[in-house]
Coordinates of C-alpha atoms in Angstrom, one line a residue:
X1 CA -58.3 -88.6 -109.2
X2 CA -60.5 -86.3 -107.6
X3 CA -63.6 -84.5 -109.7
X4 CA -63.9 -81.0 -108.6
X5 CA -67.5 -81.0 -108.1
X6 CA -67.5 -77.3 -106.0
X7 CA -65.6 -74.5 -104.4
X8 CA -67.5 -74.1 -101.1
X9 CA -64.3 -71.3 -100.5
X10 CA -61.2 -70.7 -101.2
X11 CA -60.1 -73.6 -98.5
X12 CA -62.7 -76.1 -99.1
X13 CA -63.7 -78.2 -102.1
X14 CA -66.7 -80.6 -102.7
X15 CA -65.3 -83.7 -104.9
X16 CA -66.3 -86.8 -106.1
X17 CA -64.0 -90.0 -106.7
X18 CA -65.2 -93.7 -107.0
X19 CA -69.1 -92.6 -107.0
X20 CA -68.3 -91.1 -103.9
X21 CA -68.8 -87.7 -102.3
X22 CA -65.7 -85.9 -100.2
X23 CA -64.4 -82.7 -98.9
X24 CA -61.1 -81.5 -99.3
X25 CA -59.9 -79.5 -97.0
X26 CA -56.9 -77.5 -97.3
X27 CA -54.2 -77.8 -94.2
X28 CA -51.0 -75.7 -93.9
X29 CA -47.4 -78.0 -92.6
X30 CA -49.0 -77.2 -88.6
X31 CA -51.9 -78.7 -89.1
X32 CA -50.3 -81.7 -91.2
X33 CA -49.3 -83.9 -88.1
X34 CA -53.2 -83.9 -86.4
X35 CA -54.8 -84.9 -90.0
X36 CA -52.1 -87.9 -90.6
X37 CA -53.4 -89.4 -86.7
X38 CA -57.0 -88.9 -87.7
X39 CA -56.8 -91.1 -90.8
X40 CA -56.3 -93.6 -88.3
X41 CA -59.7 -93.2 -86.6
X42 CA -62.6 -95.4 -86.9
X43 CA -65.5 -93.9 -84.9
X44 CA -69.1 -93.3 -86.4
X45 CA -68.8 -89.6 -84.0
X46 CA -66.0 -88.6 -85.9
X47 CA -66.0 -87.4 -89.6
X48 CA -63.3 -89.7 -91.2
X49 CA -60.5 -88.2 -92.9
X50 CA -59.2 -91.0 -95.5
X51 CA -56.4 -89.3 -96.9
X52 CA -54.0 -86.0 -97.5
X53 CA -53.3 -85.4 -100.9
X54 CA -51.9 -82.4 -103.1
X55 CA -54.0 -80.4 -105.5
X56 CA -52.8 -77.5 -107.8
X57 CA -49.6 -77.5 -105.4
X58 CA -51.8 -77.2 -102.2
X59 CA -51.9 -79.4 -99.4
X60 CA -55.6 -80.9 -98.5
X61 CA -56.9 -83.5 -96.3
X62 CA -59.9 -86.0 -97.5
X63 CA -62.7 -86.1 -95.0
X64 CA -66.3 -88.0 -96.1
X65 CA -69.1 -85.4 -96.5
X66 CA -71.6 -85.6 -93.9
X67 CA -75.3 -85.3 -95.5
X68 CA -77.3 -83.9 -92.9
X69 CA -77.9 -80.1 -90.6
X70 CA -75.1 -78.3 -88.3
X71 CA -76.0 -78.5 -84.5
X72 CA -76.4 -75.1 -85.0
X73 CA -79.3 -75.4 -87.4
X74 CA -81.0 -77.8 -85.7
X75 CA -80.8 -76.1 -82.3
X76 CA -82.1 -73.3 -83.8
X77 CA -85.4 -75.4 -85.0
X78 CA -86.0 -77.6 -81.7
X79 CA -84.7 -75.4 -78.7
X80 CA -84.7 -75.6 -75.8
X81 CA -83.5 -79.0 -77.0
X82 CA -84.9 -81.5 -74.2
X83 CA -83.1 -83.0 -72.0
X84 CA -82.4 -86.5 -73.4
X85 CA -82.2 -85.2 -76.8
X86 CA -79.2 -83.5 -75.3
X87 CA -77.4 -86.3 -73.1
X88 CA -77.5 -88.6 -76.4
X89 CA -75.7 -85.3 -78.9
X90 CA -73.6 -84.9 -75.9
X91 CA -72.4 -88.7 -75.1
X92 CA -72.0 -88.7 -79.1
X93 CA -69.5 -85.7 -78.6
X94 CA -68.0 -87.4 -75.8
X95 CA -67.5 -90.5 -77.7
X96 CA -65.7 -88.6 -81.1
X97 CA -63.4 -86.9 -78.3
X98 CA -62.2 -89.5 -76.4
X99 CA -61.1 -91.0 -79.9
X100 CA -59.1 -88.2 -80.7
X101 CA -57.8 -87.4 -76.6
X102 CA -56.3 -90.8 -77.0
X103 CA -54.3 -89.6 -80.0
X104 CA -53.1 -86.5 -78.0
X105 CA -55.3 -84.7 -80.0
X106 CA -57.7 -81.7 -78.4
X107 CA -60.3 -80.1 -81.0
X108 CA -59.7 -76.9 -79.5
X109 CA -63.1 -75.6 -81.2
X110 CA -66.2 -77.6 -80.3
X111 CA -69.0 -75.5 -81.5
X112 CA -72.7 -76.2 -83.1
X113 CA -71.2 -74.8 -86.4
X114 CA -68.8 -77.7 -85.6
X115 CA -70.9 -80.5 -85.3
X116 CA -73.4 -82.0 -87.9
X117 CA -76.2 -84.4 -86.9
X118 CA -76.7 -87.0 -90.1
X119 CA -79.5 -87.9 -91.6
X120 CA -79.4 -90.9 -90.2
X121 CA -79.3 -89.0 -86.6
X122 CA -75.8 -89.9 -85.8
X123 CA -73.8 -87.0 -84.4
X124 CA -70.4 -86.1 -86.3
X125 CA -67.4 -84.1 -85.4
X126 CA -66.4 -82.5 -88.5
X127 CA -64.3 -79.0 -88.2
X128 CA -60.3 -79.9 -86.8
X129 CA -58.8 -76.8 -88.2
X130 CA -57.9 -75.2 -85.2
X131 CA -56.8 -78.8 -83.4
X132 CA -53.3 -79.4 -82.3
X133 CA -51.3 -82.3 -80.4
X134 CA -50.2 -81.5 -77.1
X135 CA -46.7 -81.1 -76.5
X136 CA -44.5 -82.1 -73.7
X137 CA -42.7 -79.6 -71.6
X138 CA -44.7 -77.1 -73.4
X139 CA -46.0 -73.7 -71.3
X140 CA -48.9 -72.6 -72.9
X141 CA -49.8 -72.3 -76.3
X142 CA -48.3 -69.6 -78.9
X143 CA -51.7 -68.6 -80.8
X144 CA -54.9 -67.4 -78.9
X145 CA -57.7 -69.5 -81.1
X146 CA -61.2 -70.6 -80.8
X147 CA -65.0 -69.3 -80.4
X148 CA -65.8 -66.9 -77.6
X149 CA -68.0 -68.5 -74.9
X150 CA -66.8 -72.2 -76.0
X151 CA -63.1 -71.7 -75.8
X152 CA -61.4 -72.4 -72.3
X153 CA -59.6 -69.8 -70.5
X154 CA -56.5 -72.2 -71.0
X155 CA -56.8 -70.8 -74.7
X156 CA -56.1 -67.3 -74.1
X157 CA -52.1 -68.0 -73.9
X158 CA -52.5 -69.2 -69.9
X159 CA -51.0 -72.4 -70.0
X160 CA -51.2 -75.2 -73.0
X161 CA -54.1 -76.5 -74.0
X162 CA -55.3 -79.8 -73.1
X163 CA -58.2 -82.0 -73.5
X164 CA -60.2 -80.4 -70.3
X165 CA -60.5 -77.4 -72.6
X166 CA -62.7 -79.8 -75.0
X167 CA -64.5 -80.7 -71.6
X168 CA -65.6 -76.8 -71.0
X169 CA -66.1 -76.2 -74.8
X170 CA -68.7 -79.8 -74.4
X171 CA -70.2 -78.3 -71.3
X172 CA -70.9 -75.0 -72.6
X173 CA -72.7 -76.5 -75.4
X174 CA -74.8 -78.1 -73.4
X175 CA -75.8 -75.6 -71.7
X176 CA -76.6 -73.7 -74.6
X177 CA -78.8 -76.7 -76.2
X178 CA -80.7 -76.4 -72.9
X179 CA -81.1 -73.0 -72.6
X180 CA -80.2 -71.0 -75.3
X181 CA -77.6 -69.1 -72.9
X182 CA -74.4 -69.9 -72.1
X183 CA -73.0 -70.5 -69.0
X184 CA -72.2 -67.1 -67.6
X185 CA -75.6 -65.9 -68.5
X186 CA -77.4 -68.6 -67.4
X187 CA -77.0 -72.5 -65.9
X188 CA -78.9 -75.1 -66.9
X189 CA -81.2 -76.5 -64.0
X190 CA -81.3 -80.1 -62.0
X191 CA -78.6 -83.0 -62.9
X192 CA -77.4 -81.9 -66.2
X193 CA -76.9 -77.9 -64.6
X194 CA -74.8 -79.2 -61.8
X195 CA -72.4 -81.4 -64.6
X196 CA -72.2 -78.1 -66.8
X197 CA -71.1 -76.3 -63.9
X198 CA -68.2 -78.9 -63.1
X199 CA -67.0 -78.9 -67.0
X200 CA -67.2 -75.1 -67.3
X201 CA -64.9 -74.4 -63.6
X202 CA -62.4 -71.9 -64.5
X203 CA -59.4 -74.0 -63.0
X204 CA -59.2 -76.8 -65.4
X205 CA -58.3 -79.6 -62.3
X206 CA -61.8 -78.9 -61.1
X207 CA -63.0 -79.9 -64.5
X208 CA -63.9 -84.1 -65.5
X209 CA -60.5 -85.4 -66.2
X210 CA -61.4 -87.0 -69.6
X211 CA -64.5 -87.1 -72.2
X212 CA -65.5 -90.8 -70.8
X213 CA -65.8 -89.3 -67.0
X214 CA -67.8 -86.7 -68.5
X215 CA -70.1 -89.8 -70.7
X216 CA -70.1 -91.3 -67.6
X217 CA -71.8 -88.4 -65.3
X218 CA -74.5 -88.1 -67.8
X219 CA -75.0 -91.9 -67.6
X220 CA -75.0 -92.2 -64.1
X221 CA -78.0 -89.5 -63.8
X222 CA -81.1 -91.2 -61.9
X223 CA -83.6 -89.4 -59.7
X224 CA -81.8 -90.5 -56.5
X225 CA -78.2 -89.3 -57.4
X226 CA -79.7 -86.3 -58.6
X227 CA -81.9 -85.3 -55.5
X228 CA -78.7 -86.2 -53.3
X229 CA -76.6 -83.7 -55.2
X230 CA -78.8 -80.7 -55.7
X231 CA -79.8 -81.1 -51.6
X232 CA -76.4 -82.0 -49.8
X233 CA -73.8 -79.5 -49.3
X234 CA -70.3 -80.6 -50.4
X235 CA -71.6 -82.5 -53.5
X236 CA -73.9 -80.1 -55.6
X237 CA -70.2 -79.0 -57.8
X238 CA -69.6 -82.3 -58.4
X239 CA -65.9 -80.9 -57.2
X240 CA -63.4 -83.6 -56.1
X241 CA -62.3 -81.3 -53.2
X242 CA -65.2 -80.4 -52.1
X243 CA -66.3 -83.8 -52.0
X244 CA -63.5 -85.3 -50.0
X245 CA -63.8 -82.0 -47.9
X246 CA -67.5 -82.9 -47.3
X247 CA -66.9 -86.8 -46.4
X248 CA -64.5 -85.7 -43.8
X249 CA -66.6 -83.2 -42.5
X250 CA -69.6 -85.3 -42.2
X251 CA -67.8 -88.3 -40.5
X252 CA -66.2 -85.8 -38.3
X253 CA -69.6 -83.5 -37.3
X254 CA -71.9 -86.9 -36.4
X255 CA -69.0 -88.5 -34.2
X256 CA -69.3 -85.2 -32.4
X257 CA -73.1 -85.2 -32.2
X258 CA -72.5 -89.1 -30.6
X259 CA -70.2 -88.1 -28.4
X260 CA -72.5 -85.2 -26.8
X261 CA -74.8 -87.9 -26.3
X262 CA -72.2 -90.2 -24.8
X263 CA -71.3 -87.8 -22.3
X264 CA -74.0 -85.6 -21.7
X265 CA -77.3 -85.9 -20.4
X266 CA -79.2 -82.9 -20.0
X267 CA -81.1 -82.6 -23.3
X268 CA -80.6 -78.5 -23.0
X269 CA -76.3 -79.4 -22.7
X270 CA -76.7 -81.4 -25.6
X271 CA -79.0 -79.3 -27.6
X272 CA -76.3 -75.9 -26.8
X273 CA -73.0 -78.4 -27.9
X274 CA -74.5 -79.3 -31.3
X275 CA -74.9 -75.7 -32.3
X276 CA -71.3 -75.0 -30.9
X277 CA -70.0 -78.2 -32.8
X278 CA -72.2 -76.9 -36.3
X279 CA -70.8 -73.5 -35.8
X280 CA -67.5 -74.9 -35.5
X281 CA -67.5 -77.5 -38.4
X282 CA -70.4 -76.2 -40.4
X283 CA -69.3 -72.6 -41.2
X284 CA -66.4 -72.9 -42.0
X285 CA -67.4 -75.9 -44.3
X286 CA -69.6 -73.9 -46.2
X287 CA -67.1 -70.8 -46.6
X288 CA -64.7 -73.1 -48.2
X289 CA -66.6 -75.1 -50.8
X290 CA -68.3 -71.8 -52.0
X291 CA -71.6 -72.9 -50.6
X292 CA -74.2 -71.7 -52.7
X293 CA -71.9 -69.8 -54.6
X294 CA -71.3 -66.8 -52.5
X295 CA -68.7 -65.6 -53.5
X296 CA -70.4 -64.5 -57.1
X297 CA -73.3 -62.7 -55.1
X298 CA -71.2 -60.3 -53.0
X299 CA -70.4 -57.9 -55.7
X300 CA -66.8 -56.9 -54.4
X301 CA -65.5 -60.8 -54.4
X302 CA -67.2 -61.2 -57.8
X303 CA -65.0 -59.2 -59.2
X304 CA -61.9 -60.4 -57.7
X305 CA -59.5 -63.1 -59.6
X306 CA -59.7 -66.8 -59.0
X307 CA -56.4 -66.6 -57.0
X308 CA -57.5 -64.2 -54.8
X309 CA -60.8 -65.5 -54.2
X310 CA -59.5 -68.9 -52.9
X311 CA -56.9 -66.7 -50.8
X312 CA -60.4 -64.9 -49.2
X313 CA -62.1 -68.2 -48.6
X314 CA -59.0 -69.9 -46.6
X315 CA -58.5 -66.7 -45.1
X316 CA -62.4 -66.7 -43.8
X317 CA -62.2 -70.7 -42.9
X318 CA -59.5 -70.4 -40.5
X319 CA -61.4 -67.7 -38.9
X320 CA -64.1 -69.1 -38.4
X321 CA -62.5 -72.7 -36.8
X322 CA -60.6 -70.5 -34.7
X323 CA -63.7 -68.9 -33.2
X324 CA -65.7 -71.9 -33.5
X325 CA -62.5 -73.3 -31.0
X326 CA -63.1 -70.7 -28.6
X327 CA -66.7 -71.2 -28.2
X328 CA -65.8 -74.9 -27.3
X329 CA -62.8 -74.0 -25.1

Protein backbone atom coordinates (compact mmCIF):
# COMPACT_ATOMS: atom_id res chain seq x y z
CA UNK A 1 0.00 0.00 0.00
CA UNK A 2 1.00 3.35 -0.93
CA UNK A 3 1.69 6.23 1.89
CA UNK A 4 0.38 9.42 0.66
CA UNK A 5 3.35 11.46 1.39
CA UNK A 6 2.08 14.81 -0.87
CA UNK A 7 -0.39 16.33 -3.31
CA UNK A 8 1.92 17.99 -5.75
CA UNK A 9 -1.83 18.77 -7.68
CA UNK A 10 -4.77 17.42 -8.16
CA UNK A 11 -3.13 14.79 -10.76
CA UNK A 12 -0.04 14.00 -9.09
CA UNK A 13 0.88 12.49 -5.74
CA UNK A 14 4.27 11.99 -3.93
CA UNK A 15 4.12 8.39 -2.06
CA UNK A 16 6.25 6.21 -0.37
CA UNK A 17 6.01 2.19 -0.30
CA UNK A 18 8.82 -0.24 0.77
CA UNK A 19 11.17 2.76 1.99
CA UNK A 20 10.86 3.94 -1.35
CA UNK A 21 9.87 7.19 -2.95
CA UNK A 22 7.26 7.33 -6.13
CA UNK A 23 4.92 9.39 -8.13
CA UNK A 24 1.58 8.61 -8.96
CA UNK A 25 0.34 9.93 -11.69
CA UNK A 26 -3.10 9.89 -12.58
CA UNK A 27 -3.98 8.58 -16.41
CA UNK A 28 -7.48 8.63 -17.93
CA UNK A 29 -8.61 4.97 -20.18
CA UNK A 30 -6.49 6.92 -23.50
CA UNK A 31 -3.61 7.23 -21.85
CA UNK A 32 -3.88 3.62 -20.22
CA UNK A 33 -2.46 1.51 -23.24
CA UNK A 34 1.08 3.83 -23.47
CA UNK A 35 1.74 3.43 -19.45
CA UNK A 36 1.02 -0.55 -19.60
CA UNK A 37 4.12 -0.69 -22.61
CA UNK A 38 6.38 1.54 -20.53
CA UNK A 39 6.30 -0.78 -17.53
CA UNK A 40 8.12 -2.85 -19.80
CA UNK A 41 11.13 -0.45 -20.21
CA UNK A 42 14.42 -0.79 -18.77
CA UNK A 43 16.51 2.22 -19.82
CA UNK A 44 18.47 4.56 -17.22
CA UNK A 45 17.07 7.74 -19.86
CA UNK A 46 13.67 6.82 -19.16
CA UNK A 47 11.83 7.37 -15.86
CA UNK A 48 10.44 3.91 -15.03
CA UNK A 49 6.97 3.40 -14.53
CA UNK A 50 6.50 0.09 -12.29
CA UNK A 51 3.02 -0.13 -12.04
CA UNK A 52 -0.85 1.22 -12.61
CA UNK A 53 -2.83 0.97 -9.73
CA UNK A 54 -6.29 2.42 -8.42
CA UNK A 55 -6.57 5.02 -5.65
CA UNK A 56 -9.81 6.49 -4.25
CA UNK A 57 -11.48 5.11 -7.53
CA UNK A 58 -8.86 6.86 -9.80
CA UNK A 59 -6.61 5.39 -12.20
CA UNK A 60 -2.66 6.22 -11.65
CA UNK A 61 0.50 5.03 -12.99
CA UNK A 62 3.74 4.40 -10.62
CA UNK A 63 6.75 6.14 -12.01
CA UNK A 64 10.15 6.34 -9.56
CA UNK A 65 10.80 9.96 -8.53
CA UNK A 66 13.72 11.42 -10.06
CA UNK A 67 15.86 13.48 -7.33
CA UNK A 68 17.53 16.02 -9.21
CA UNK A 69 16.73 19.77 -11.45
CA UNK A 70 14.40 20.04 -14.75
CA UNK A 71 16.46 20.86 -18.00
CA UNK A 72 14.68 23.82 -17.69
CA UNK A 73 16.38 24.85 -14.45
CA UNK A 74 19.55 23.93 -15.19
CA UNK A 75 19.59 25.67 -18.66
CA UNK A 76 18.58 28.46 -17.00
CA UNK A 77 21.80 28.38 -14.63
CA UNK A 78 24.61 27.20 -17.26
CA UNK A 79 23.36 28.74 -20.71
CA UNK A 80 24.48 28.89 -23.39
CA UNK A 81 25.00 25.24 -22.46
CA UNK A 82 28.37 24.22 -24.29
CA UNK A 83 28.51 22.25 -26.90
CA UNK A 84 29.43 18.80 -25.43
CA UNK A 85 27.42 19.38 -22.50
CA UNK A 86 24.69 19.39 -25.04
CA UNK A 87 25.53 16.38 -27.44
CA UNK A 88 25.71 14.09 -24.13
CA UNK A 89 21.70 15.60 -22.71
CA UNK A 90 20.91 15.14 -26.27
CA UNK A 91 22.27 11.45 -27.07
CA UNK A 92 20.68 10.70 -23.44
CA UNK A 93 17.27 11.92 -25.04
CA UNK A 94 17.95 10.05 -28.09
CA UNK A 95 18.65 6.99 -26.13
CA UNK A 96 15.10 7.22 -23.74
CA UNK A 97 13.33 7.76 -27.31
CA UNK A 98 14.45 5.09 -29.29
CA UNK A 99 13.24 2.88 -26.21
CA UNK A 100 9.92 4.03 -26.44
CA UNK A 101 9.89 4.49 -30.74
CA UNK A 102 10.40 0.82 -30.64
CA UNK A 103 7.24 0.37 -28.56
CA UNK A 104 5.31 2.54 -31.12
CA UNK A 105 5.30 5.04 -28.74
CA UNK A 106 6.03 9.01 -29.68
CA UNK A 107 6.34 11.38 -26.49
CA UNK A 108 4.71 13.94 -28.35
CA UNK A 109 6.04 16.65 -25.78
CA UNK A 110 9.80 16.73 -25.32
CA UNK A 111 10.38 19.90 -23.51
CA UNK A 112 13.08 21.12 -20.69
CA UNK A 113 10.07 21.12 -18.15
CA UNK A 114 10.08 17.50 -19.53
CA UNK A 115 13.33 16.30 -18.79
CA UNK A 116 15.15 16.10 -15.36
CA UNK A 117 18.98 15.75 -15.11
CA UNK A 118 19.72 13.50 -11.76
CA UNK A 119 21.86 14.05 -9.34
CA UNK A 120 23.87 11.62 -10.41
CA UNK A 121 23.98 13.51 -13.98
CA UNK A 122 22.04 11.03 -15.82
CA UNK A 123 19.41 12.55 -18.09
CA UNK A 124 15.64 11.26 -17.48
CA UNK A 125 12.47 11.41 -19.55
CA UNK A 126 9.89 11.85 -17.10
CA UNK A 127 6.41 13.67 -18.48
CA UNK A 128 4.29 10.97 -21.06
CA UNK A 129 1.00 12.59 -20.58
CA UNK A 130 0.49 13.75 -23.85
CA UNK A 131 2.14 10.42 -25.55
CA UNK A 132 0.12 8.11 -27.69
CA UNK A 133 0.82 4.86 -29.94
CA UNK A 134 0.61 5.33 -33.47
CA UNK A 135 -2.11 3.76 -35.25
CA UNK A 136 -2.26 2.12 -38.50
CA UNK A 137 -4.40 3.46 -41.31
CA UNK A 138 -4.76 6.49 -39.20
CA UNK A 139 -4.88 10.24 -41.01
CA UNK A 140 -3.83 12.48 -38.63
CA UNK A 141 -4.41 12.90 -35.18
CA UNK A 142 -7.92 14.04 -33.53
CA UNK A 143 -6.48 16.47 -30.62
CA UNK A 144 -4.01 19.42 -31.44
CA UNK A 145 -1.46 18.91 -28.24
CA UNK A 146 2.01 19.94 -27.24
CA UNK A 147 4.36 23.03 -26.43
CA UNK A 148 4.62 25.78 -29.03
CA UNK A 149 8.09 26.02 -30.65
CA UNK A 150 8.76 22.07 -29.62
CA UNK A 151 5.69 20.53 -31.21
CA UNK A 152 5.93 19.41 -34.95
CA UNK A 153 3.72 20.89 -37.48
CA UNK A 154 2.46 17.18 -37.88
CA UNK A 155 0.70 18.04 -34.41
CA UNK A 156 -1.50 20.65 -35.57
CA UNK A 157 -4.11 17.98 -37.00
CA UNK A 158 -1.86 17.65 -40.54
CA UNK A 159 -1.33 14.09 -40.63
CA UNK A 160 -0.63 11.53 -37.55
CA UNK A 161 1.98 11.94 -35.43
CA UNK A 162 5.02 9.89 -35.61
CA UNK A 163 8.24 9.53 -34.02
CA UNK A 164 10.03 12.36 -36.51
CA UNK A 165 7.81 14.80 -34.47
CA UNK A 166 10.05 13.66 -31.32
CA UNK A 167 13.05 14.26 -33.76
CA UNK A 168 11.98 18.17 -34.37
CA UNK A 169 10.75 18.53 -30.61
CA UNK A 170 14.85 16.94 -29.87
CA UNK A 171 16.26 19.39 -32.31
CA UNK A 172 14.57 22.35 -31.17
CA UNK A 173 15.83 21.73 -27.86
CA UNK A 174 18.95 21.74 -28.79
CA UNK A 175 18.96 24.56 -30.30
CA UNK A 176 17.63 26.31 -27.51
CA UNK A 177 20.44 24.75 -24.92
CA UNK A 178 22.80 26.41 -27.42
CA UNK A 179 21.35 29.53 -27.87
CA UNK A 180 18.69 30.35 -25.84
CA UNK A 181 16.43 30.89 -29.12
CA UNK A 182 14.72 28.57 -30.91
CA UNK A 183 15.00 27.68 -34.25
CA UNK A 184 13.00 30.27 -36.16
CA UNK A 185 14.67 32.90 -34.24
CA UNK A 186 17.90 31.80 -34.43
CA UNK A 187 20.13 28.50 -35.65
CA UNK A 188 22.71 27.16 -33.80
CA UNK A 189 26.19 27.65 -35.59
CA UNK A 190 28.88 24.83 -37.08
CA UNK A 191 28.12 20.92 -36.93
CA UNK A 192 25.44 20.83 -34.30
CA UNK A 193 23.46 24.09 -36.38
CA UNK A 194 23.43 22.14 -39.54
CA UNK A 195 21.90 18.73 -37.54
CA UNK A 196 19.15 21.14 -35.89
CA UNK A 197 18.32 22.37 -39.17
CA UNK A 198 17.74 18.76 -40.65
CA UNK A 199 15.59 17.64 -37.35
CA UNK A 200 13.56 20.89 -37.37
CA UNK A 201 12.64 20.67 -41.67
CA UNK A 202 9.05 21.34 -41.93
CA UNK A 203 8.38 18.09 -44.20
CA UNK A 204 8.94 15.38 -41.69
CA UNK A 205 10.82 12.96 -44.71
CA UNK A 206 13.49 15.51 -44.71
CA UNK A 207 13.83 15.00 -41.00
CA UNK A 208 16.49 11.76 -39.35
CA UNK A 209 14.32 8.86 -39.80
CA UNK A 210 14.72 7.58 -36.16
CA UNK A 211 16.36 8.83 -32.60
CA UNK A 212 19.55 6.43 -33.32
CA UNK A 213 20.26 8.30 -36.88
CA UNK A 214 19.87 11.33 -35.03
CA UNK A 215 22.64 9.75 -31.84
CA UNK A 216 24.43 8.80 -34.62
CA UNK A 217 24.95 12.44 -36.53
CA UNK A 218 26.04 13.84 -33.23
CA UNK A 219 28.52 11.02 -32.91
CA UNK A 220 29.91 11.15 -36.18
CA UNK A 221 30.83 15.06 -35.70
CA UNK A 222 34.82 15.54 -36.25
CA UNK A 223 36.47 18.54 -37.63
CA UNK A 224 36.77 17.06 -41.14
CA UNK A 225 33.00 16.09 -41.63
CA UNK A 226 32.19 19.25 -40.25
CA UNK A 227 34.38 21.56 -42.48
CA UNK A 228 33.10 19.39 -45.52
CA UNK A 229 29.49 20.12 -44.74
CA UNK A 230 29.46 23.74 -43.77
CA UNK A 231 31.75 24.47 -47.21
CA UNK A 232 30.19 22.04 -50.04
CA UNK A 233 27.02 22.78 -51.56
CA UNK A 234 24.54 19.90 -51.61
CA UNK A 235 25.54 18.63 -48.18
CA UNK A 236 25.37 21.62 -45.60
CA UNK A 237 21.16 20.35 -44.92
CA UNK A 238 22.24 17.21 -44.30
CA UNK A 239 19.03 16.46 -46.75
CA UNK A 240 18.93 13.01 -48.37
CA UNK A 241 17.83 14.69 -51.73
CA UNK A 242 19.94 17.16 -51.84
CA UNK A 243 22.63 14.90 -51.28
CA UNK A 244 21.98 12.33 -53.91
CA UNK A 245 21.17 15.51 -56.04
CA UNK A 246 24.71 16.80 -55.33
CA UNK A 247 26.61 13.37 -55.95
CA UNK A 248 25.09 13.27 -59.36
CA UNK A 249 25.76 16.66 -60.03
CA UNK A 250 29.35 16.55 -59.16
CA UNK A 251 30.07 13.25 -61.08
CA UNK A 252 28.23 14.75 -63.90
CA UNK A 253 30.00 18.55 -63.83
CA UNK A 254 33.91 17.09 -63.62
CA UNK A 255 33.23 14.48 -66.50
CA UNK A 256 32.27 17.58 -68.46
CA UNK A 257 35.31 19.63 -67.35
CA UNK A 258 37.49 16.22 -68.64
CA UNK A 259 35.87 16.07 -71.57
CA UNK A 260 36.63 19.90 -72.60
CA UNK A 261 40.03 18.97 -72.00
CA UNK A 262 39.78 15.80 -74.09
CA UNK A 263 38.60 17.60 -76.97
CA UNK A 264 39.68 20.99 -76.83
CA UNK A 265 42.88 22.67 -76.89
CA UNK A 266 42.82 26.16 -76.82
CA UNK A 267 43.02 27.15 -73.13
CA UNK A 268 40.50 30.32 -74.00
CA UNK A 269 37.76 27.27 -75.64
CA UNK A 270 38.20 25.46 -72.60
CA UNK A 271 38.19 28.25 -70.17
CA UNK A 272 34.58 29.70 -72.12
CA UNK A 273 32.97 25.79 -71.98
CA UNK A 274 33.53 25.39 -68.21
CA UNK A 275 31.48 28.54 -67.46
CA UNK A 276 28.82 27.35 -70.01
CA UNK A 277 28.92 23.74 -68.46
CA UNK A 278 28.76 25.65 -64.53
CA UNK A 279 25.98 27.80 -65.78
CA UNK A 280 24.25 24.87 -67.04
CA UNK A 281 24.72 22.37 -64.14
CA UNK A 282 25.61 24.77 -61.38
CA UNK A 283 22.56 27.07 -61.31
CA UNK A 284 20.21 25.20 -61.53
CA UNK A 285 21.81 22.91 -58.78
CA UNK A 286 21.85 25.59 -56.45
CA UNK A 287 18.08 26.78 -57.18
CA UNK A 288 16.92 23.35 -56.34
CA UNK A 289 18.56 22.45 -53.06
CA UNK A 290 17.74 26.05 -51.65
CA UNK A 291 21.31 27.03 -51.68
CA UNK A 292 22.00 29.13 -49.00
CA UNK A 293 18.48 29.30 -48.17
CA UNK A 294 17.14 31.72 -50.63
CA UNK A 295 14.18 31.23 -50.68
CA UNK A 296 13.69 32.65 -46.83
CA UNK A 297 15.60 35.88 -47.83
CA UNK A 298 13.46 37.05 -50.77
CA UNK A 299 10.54 38.29 -48.69
CA UNK A 300 7.71 37.40 -51.23
CA UNK A 301 8.85 33.44 -51.35
CA UNK A 302 9.23 33.58 -47.49
CA UNK A 303 5.96 33.90 -47.21
CA UNK A 304 4.65 31.46 -49.49
CA UNK A 305 3.74 27.65 -48.32
CA UNK A 306 6.07 24.78 -48.45
CA UNK A 307 4.04 23.40 -51.44
CA UNK A 308 4.37 26.21 -53.37
CA UNK A 309 7.80 27.01 -52.70
CA UNK A 310 9.04 23.56 -54.08
CA UNK A 311 6.55 24.31 -57.15
CA UNK A 312 8.80 27.82 -57.64
CA UNK A 313 12.12 26.10 -57.28
CA UNK A 314 11.35 23.18 -60.05
CA UNK A 315 9.72 25.79 -61.89
CA UNK A 316 13.19 28.00 -61.81
CA UNK A 317 15.40 24.66 -62.31
CA UNK A 318 14.00 23.73 -65.54
CA UNK A 319 14.50 27.19 -66.59
CA UNK A 320 17.56 27.52 -66.09
CA UNK A 321 18.76 23.87 -67.73
CA UNK A 322 16.86 24.93 -70.55
CA UNK A 323 18.84 28.12 -71.04
CA UNK A 324 21.95 26.59 -69.79
CA UNK A 325 21.07 24.06 -73.13
CA UNK A 326 20.92 26.73 -75.37
CA UNK A 327 24.14 28.32 -74.52
CA UNK A 328 25.68 24.90 -75.36
CA UNK A 329 23.67 24.23 -78.47
Amino acid sequence: MYEILKDLNPDLKLAMKDEKIWILKRIFPDDADVYRKLIGIRNENIASVSEIITLDGMTFAVREYVQGISLDEYIEKNKPVSEEETKRIILGICSGLSSIHKLGIVHRDITPSNIIISDDSIVKIIDFGISRTIKENKGRDTMILGTAGYAAPEQFGFSQTGIRADIFAVGALMNYMLTGCMPNEKYADGFLGDIVRKSTQIDENNRYESAEELADAIRAINPFSQKFRTIVPGFRKGIKSHKIGASVFYILYISAVLLEFKINSSAIDIFLNILVWTFFFMIPFLIFTDFLCWTEKIRWISQLTEGRKKVLKTVLTVASVFIGSMFII
